[in-house]
JSON list of C-alpha atoms in Angstrom, two decimals:
[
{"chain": "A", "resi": 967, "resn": "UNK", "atom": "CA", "xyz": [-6.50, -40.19, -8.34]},
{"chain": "A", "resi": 968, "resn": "UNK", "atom": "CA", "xyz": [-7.29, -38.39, -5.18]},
{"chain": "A", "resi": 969, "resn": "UNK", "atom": "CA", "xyz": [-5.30, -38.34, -2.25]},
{"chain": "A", "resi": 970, "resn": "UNK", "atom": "CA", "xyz": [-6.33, -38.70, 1.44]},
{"chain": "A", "resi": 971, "resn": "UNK", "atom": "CA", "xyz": [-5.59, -35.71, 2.84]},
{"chain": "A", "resi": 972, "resn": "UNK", "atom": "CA", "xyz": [-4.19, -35.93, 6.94]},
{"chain": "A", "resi": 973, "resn": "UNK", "atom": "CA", "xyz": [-7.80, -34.28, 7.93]},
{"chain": "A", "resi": 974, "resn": "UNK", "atom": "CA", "xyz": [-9.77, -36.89, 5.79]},
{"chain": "A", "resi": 975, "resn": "UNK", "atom": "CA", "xyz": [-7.72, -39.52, 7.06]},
{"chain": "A", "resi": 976, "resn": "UNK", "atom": "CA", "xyz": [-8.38, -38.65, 10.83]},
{"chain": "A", "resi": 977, "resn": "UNK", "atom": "CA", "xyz": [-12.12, -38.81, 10.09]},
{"chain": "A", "resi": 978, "resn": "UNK", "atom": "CA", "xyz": [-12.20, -42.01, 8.49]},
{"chain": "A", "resi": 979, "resn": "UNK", "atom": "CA", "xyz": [-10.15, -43.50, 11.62]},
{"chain": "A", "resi": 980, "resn": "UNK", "atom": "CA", "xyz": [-12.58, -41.74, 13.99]},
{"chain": "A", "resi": 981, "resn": "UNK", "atom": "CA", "xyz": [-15.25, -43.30, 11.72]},
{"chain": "A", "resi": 982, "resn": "UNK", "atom": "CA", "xyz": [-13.99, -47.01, 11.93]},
{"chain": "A", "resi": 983, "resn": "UNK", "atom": "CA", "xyz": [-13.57, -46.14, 15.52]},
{"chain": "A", "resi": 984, "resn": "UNK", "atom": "CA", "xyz": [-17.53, -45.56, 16.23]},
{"chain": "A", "resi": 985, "resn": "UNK", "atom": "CA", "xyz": [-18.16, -48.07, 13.86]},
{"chain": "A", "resi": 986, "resn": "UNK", "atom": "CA", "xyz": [-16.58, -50.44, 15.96]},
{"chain": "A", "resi": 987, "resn": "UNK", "atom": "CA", "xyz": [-18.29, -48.89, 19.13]},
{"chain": "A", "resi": 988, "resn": "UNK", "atom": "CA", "xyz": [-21.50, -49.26, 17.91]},
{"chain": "A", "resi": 989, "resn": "UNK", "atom": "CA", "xyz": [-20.45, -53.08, 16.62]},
{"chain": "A", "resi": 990, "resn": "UNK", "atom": "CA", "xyz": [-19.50, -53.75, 20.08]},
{"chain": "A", "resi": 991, "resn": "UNK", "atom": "CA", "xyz": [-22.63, -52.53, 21.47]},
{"chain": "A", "resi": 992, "resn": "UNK", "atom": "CA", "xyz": [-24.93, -55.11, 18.77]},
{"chain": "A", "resi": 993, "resn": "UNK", "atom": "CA", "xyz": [-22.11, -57.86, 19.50]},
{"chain": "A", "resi": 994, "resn": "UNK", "atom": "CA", "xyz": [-22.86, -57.23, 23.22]},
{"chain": "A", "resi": 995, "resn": "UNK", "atom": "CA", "xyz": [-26.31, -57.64, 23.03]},
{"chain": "A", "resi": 996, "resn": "UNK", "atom": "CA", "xyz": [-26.41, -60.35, 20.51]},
{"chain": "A", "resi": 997, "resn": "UNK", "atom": "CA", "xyz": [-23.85, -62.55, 23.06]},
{"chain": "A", "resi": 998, "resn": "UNK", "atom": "CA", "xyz": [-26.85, -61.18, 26.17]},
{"chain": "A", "resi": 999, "resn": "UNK", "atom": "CA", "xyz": [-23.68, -59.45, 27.99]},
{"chain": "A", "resi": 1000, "resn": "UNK", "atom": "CA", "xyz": [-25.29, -57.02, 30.14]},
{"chain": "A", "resi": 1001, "resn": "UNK", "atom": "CA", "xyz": [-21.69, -55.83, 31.75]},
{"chain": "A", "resi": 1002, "resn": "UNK", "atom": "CA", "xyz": [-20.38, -55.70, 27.70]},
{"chain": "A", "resi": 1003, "resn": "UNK", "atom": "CA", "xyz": [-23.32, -53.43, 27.11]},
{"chain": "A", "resi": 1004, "resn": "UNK", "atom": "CA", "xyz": [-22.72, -51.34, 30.07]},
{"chain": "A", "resi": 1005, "resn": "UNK", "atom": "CA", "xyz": [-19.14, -51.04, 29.54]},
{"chain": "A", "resi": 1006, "resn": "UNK", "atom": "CA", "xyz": [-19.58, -48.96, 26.06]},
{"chain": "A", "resi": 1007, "resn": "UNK", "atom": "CA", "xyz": [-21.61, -46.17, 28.19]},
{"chain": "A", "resi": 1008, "resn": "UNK", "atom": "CA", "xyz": [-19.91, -43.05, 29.68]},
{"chain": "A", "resi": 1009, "resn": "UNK", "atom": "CA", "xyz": [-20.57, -42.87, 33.68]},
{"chain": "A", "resi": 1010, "resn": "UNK", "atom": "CA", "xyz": [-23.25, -41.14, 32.92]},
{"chain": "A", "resi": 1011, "resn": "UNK", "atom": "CA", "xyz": [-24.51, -42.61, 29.38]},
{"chain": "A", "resi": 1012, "resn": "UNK", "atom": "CA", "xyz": [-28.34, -43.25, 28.86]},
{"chain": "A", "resi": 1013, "resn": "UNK", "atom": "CA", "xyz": [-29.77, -45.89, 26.64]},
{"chain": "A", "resi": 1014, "resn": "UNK", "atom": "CA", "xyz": [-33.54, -45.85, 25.54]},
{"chain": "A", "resi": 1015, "resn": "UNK", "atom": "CA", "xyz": [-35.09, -48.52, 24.82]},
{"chain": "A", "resi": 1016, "resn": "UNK", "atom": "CA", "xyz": [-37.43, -50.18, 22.27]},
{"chain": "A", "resi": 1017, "resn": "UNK", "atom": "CA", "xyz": [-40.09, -50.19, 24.53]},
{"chain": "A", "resi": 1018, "resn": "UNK", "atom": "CA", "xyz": [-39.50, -46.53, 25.59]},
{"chain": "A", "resi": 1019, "resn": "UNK", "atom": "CA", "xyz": [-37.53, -47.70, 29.14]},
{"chain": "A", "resi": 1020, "resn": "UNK", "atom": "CA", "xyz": [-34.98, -45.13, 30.20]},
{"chain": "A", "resi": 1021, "resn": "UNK", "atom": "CA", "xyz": [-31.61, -46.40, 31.88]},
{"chain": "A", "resi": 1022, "resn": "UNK", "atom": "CA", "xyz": [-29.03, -43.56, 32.98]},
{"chain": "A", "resi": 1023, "resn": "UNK", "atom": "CA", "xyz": [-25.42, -44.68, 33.49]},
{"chain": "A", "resi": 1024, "resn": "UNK", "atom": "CA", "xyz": [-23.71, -47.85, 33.29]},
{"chain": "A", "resi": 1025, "resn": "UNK", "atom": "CA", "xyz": [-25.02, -49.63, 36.91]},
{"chain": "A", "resi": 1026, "resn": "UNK", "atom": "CA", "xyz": [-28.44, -48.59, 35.56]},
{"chain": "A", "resi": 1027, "resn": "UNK", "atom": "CA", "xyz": [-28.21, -50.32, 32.20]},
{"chain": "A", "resi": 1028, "resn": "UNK", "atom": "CA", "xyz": [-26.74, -53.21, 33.55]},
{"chain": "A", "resi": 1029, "resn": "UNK", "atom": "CA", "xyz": [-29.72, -53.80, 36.16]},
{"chain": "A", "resi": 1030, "resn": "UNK", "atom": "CA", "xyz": [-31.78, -52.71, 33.27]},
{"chain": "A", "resi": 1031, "resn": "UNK", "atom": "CA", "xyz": [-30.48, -55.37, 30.91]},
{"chain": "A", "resi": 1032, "resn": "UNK", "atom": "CA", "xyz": [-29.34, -58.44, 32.99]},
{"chain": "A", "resi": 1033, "resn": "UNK", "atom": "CA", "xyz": [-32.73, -59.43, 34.22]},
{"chain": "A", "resi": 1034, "resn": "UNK", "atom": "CA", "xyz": [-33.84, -59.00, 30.42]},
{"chain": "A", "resi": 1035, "resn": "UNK", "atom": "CA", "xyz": [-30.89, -61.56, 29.69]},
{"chain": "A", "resi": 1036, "resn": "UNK", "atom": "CA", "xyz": [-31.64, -63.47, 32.00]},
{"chain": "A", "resi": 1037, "resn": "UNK", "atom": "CA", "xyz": [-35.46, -64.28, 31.76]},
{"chain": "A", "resi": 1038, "resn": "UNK", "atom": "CA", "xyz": [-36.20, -63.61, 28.23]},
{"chain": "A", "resi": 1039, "resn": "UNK", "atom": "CA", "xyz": [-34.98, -65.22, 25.01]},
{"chain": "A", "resi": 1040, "resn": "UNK", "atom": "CA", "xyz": [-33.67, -62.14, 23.33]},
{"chain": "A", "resi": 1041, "resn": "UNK", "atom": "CA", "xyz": [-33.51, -62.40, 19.50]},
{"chain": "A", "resi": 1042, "resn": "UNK", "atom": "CA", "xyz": [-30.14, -61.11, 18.10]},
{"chain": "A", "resi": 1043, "resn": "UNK", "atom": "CA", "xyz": [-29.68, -57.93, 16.35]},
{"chain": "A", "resi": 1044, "resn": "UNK", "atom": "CA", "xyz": [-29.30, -57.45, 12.42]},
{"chain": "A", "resi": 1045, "resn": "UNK", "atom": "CA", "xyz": [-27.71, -54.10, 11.83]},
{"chain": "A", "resi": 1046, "resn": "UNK", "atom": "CA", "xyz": [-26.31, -51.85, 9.18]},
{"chain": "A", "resi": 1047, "resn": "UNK", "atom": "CA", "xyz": [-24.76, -48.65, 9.94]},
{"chain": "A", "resi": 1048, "resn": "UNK", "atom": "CA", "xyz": [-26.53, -45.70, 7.61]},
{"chain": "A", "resi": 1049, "resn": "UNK", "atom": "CA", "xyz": [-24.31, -42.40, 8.76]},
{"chain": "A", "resi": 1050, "resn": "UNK", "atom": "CA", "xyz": [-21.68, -41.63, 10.72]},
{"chain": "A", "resi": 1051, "resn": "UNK", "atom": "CA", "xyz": [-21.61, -37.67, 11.47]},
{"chain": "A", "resi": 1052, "resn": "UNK", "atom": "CA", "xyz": [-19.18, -35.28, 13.36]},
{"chain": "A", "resi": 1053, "resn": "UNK", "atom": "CA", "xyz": [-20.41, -32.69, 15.42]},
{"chain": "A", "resi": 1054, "resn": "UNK", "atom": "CA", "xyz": [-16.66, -31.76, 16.91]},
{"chain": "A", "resi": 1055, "resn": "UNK", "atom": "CA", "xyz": [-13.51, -33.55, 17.37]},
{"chain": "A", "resi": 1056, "resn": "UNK", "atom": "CA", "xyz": [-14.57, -35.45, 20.24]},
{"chain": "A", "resi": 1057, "resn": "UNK", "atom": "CA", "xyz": [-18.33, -35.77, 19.77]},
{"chain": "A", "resi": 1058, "resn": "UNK", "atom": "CA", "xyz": [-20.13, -38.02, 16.53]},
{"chain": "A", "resi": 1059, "resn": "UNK", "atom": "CA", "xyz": [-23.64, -39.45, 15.68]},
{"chain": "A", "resi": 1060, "resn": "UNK", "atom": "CA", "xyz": [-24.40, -42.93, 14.33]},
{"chain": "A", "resi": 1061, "resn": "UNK", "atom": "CA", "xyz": [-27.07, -43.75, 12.91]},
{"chain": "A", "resi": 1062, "resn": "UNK", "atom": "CA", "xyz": [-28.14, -47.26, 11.81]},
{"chain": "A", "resi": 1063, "resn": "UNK", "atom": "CA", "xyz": [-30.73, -49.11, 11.21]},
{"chain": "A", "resi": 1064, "resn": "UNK", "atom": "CA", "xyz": [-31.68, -52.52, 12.73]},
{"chain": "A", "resi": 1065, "resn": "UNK", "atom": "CA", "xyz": [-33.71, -55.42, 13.07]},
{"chain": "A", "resi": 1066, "resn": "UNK", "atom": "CA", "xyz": [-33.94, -58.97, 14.87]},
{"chain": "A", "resi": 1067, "resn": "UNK", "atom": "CA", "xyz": [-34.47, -62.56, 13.91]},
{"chain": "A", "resi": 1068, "resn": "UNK", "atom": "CA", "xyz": [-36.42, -64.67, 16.28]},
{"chain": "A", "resi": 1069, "resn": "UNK", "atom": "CA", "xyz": [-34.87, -67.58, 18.03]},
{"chain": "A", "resi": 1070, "resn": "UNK", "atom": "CA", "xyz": [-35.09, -70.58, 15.93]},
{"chain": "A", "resi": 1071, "resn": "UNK", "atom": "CA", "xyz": [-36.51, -68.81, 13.16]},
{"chain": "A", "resi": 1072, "resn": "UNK", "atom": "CA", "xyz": [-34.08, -67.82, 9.95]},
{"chain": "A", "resi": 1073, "resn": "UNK", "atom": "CA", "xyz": [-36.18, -64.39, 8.65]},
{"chain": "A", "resi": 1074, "resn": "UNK", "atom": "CA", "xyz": [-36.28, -61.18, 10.17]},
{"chain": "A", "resi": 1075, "resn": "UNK", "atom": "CA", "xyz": [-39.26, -60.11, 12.22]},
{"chain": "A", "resi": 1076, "resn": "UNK", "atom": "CA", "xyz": [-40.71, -56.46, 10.44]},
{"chain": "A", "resi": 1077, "resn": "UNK", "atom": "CA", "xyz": [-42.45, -55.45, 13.41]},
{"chain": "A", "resi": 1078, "resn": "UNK", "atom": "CA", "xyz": [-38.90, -54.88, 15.16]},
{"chain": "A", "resi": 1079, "resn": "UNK", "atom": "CA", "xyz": [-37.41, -53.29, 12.64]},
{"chain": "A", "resi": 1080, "resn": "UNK", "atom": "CA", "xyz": [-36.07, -50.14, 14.34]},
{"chain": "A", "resi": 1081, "resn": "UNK", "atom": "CA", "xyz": [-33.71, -46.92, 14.01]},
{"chain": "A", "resi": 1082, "resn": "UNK", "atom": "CA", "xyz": [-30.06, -46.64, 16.54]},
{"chain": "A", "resi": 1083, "resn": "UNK", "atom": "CA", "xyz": [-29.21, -43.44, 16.78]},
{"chain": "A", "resi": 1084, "resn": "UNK", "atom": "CA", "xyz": [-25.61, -43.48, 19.10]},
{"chain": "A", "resi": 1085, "resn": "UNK", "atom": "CA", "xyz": [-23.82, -40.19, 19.93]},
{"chain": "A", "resi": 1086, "resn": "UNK", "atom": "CA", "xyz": [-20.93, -40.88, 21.21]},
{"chain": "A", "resi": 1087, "resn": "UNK", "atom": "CA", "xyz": [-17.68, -39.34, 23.12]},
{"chain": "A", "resi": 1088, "resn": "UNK", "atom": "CA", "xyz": [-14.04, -39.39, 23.17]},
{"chain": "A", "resi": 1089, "resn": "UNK", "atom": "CA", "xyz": [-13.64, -39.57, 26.95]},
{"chain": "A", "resi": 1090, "resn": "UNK", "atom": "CA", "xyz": [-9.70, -40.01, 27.78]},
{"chain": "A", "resi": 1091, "resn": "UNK", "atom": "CA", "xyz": [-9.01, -41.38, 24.39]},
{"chain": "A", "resi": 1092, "resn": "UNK", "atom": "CA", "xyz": [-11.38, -44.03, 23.90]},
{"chain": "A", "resi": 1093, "resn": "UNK", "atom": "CA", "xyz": [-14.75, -43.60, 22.57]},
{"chain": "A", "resi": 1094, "resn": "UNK", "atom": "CA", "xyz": [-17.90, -43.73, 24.64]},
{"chain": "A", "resi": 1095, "resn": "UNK", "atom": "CA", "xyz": [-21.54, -44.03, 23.89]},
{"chain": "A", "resi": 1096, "resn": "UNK", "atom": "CA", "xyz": [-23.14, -40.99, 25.34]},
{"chain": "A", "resi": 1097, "resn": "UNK", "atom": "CA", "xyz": [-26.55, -41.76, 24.13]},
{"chain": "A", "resi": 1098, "resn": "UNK", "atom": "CA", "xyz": [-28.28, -44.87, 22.56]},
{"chain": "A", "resi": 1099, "resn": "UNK", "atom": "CA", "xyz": [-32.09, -44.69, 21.07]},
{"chain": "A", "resi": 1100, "resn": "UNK", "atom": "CA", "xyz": [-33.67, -47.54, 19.86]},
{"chain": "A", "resi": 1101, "resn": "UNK", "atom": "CA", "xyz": [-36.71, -46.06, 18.20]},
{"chain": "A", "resi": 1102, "resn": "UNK", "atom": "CA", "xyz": [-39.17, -48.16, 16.63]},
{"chain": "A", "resi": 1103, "resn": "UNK", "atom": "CA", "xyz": [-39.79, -47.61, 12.60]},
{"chain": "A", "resi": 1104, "resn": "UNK", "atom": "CA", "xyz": [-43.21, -48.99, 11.87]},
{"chain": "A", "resi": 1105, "resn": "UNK", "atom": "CA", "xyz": [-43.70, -45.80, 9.83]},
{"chain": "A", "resi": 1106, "resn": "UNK", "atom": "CA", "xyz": [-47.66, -46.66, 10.21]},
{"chain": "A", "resi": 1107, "resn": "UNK", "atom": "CA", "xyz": [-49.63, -46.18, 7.24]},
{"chain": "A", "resi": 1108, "resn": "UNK", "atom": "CA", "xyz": [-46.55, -46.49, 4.79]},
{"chain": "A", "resi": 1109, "resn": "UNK", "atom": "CA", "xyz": [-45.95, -50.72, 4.83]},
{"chain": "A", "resi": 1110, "resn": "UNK", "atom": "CA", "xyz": [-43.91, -49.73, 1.47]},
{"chain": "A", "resi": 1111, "resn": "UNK", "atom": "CA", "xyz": [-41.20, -47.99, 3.62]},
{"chain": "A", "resi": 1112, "resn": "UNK", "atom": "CA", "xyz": [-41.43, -51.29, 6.04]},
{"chain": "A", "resi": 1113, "resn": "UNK", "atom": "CA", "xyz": [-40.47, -53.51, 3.56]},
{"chain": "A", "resi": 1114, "resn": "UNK", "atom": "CA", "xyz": [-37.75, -51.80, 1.90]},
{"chain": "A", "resi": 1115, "resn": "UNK", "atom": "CA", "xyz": [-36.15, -51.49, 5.37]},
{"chain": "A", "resi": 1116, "resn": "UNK", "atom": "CA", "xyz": [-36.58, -54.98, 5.90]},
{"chain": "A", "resi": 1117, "resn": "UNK", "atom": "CA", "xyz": [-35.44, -56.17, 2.74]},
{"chain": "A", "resi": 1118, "resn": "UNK", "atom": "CA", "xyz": [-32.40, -54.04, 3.20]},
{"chain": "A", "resi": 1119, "resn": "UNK", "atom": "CA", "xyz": [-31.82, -56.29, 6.41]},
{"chain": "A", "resi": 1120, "resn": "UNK", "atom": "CA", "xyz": [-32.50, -59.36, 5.07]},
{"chain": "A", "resi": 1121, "resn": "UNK", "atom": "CA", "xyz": [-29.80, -58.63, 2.71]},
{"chain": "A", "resi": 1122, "resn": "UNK", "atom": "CA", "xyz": [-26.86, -58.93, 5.12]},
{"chain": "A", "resi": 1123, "resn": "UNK", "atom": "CA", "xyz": [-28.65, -62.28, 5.79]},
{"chain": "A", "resi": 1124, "resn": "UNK", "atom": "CA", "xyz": [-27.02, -63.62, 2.36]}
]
């Protein structure tokens, strides 16, 4: 039987913690709560989008994302965390991997299929997103690795 020692224990909380960070930040988007979204961001927290669009700190990435909310029919995320890493006490990098399903469609859409990388801070106790990168992952000329990530998605769909 192994035991959890104090030191493993203090990572795992710290790694629910940014789980649930990074769970906030999908549920955010997935309810179109611009404010939610911004919320999760340090004061000075950037978030890259899809599309390449840069937003730095939280007014920024609320103007960024309320008009998006507002006149577009966003498609909610489908998510699934891949690594959580420590780089110090206060300091970690998520990585997941993501997709979206369409409004009124039931299947994921491939060509959205896309990599989250979140670092995030401990900033006065609570966690922070210091970063957020939503890179595409089209990995052109390898449809094989497209599929496996999708079918990996369309799992949590079950």
């Amino acid at each position: 039987m192994h035991k959890i020692n104090v030191q493993e224990g203090m990572i795992m909380t710290m790694s629910n913690e940014i789980q649930a960070l990074y769970q906030q930040l999908i549920d955010a988007w997935n309810n179109r709560d611009a404010h939610g979204m911004a919320e999760l961001f340090t004061e000075d927290g950037e978030s890259i989008g899809f599309d390449g669009s840069q937003s730095i700190g939280r007014e920024e990435i609320f103007s960024h994302l309320q008009p998006i909310f507002e006149d577009h029919p966003t498609a909610p995320f489908v998510s699934k965390i891949k690594d959580v890493r420590y780089l110090g006490a206060e300091i970690a990098i998520l990585r997941a991997i993501a997709s979206m399903v369409p409004p009124g469609q039931s299947d994921i859409n491939p060509k959205v299929n896309t990599h989250h990388t979140l670092v995030a801070v401990k900033n006065e106790g609570n966690w922070r997103i210091q970063l957020y990168q939503n890179t595409p992952a089209q990995f052109h000329g390898r449809p094989e690795l497209v599929e496996q990530m999708t079918e990996e998605l369309r799992d949590l769909l079950k």
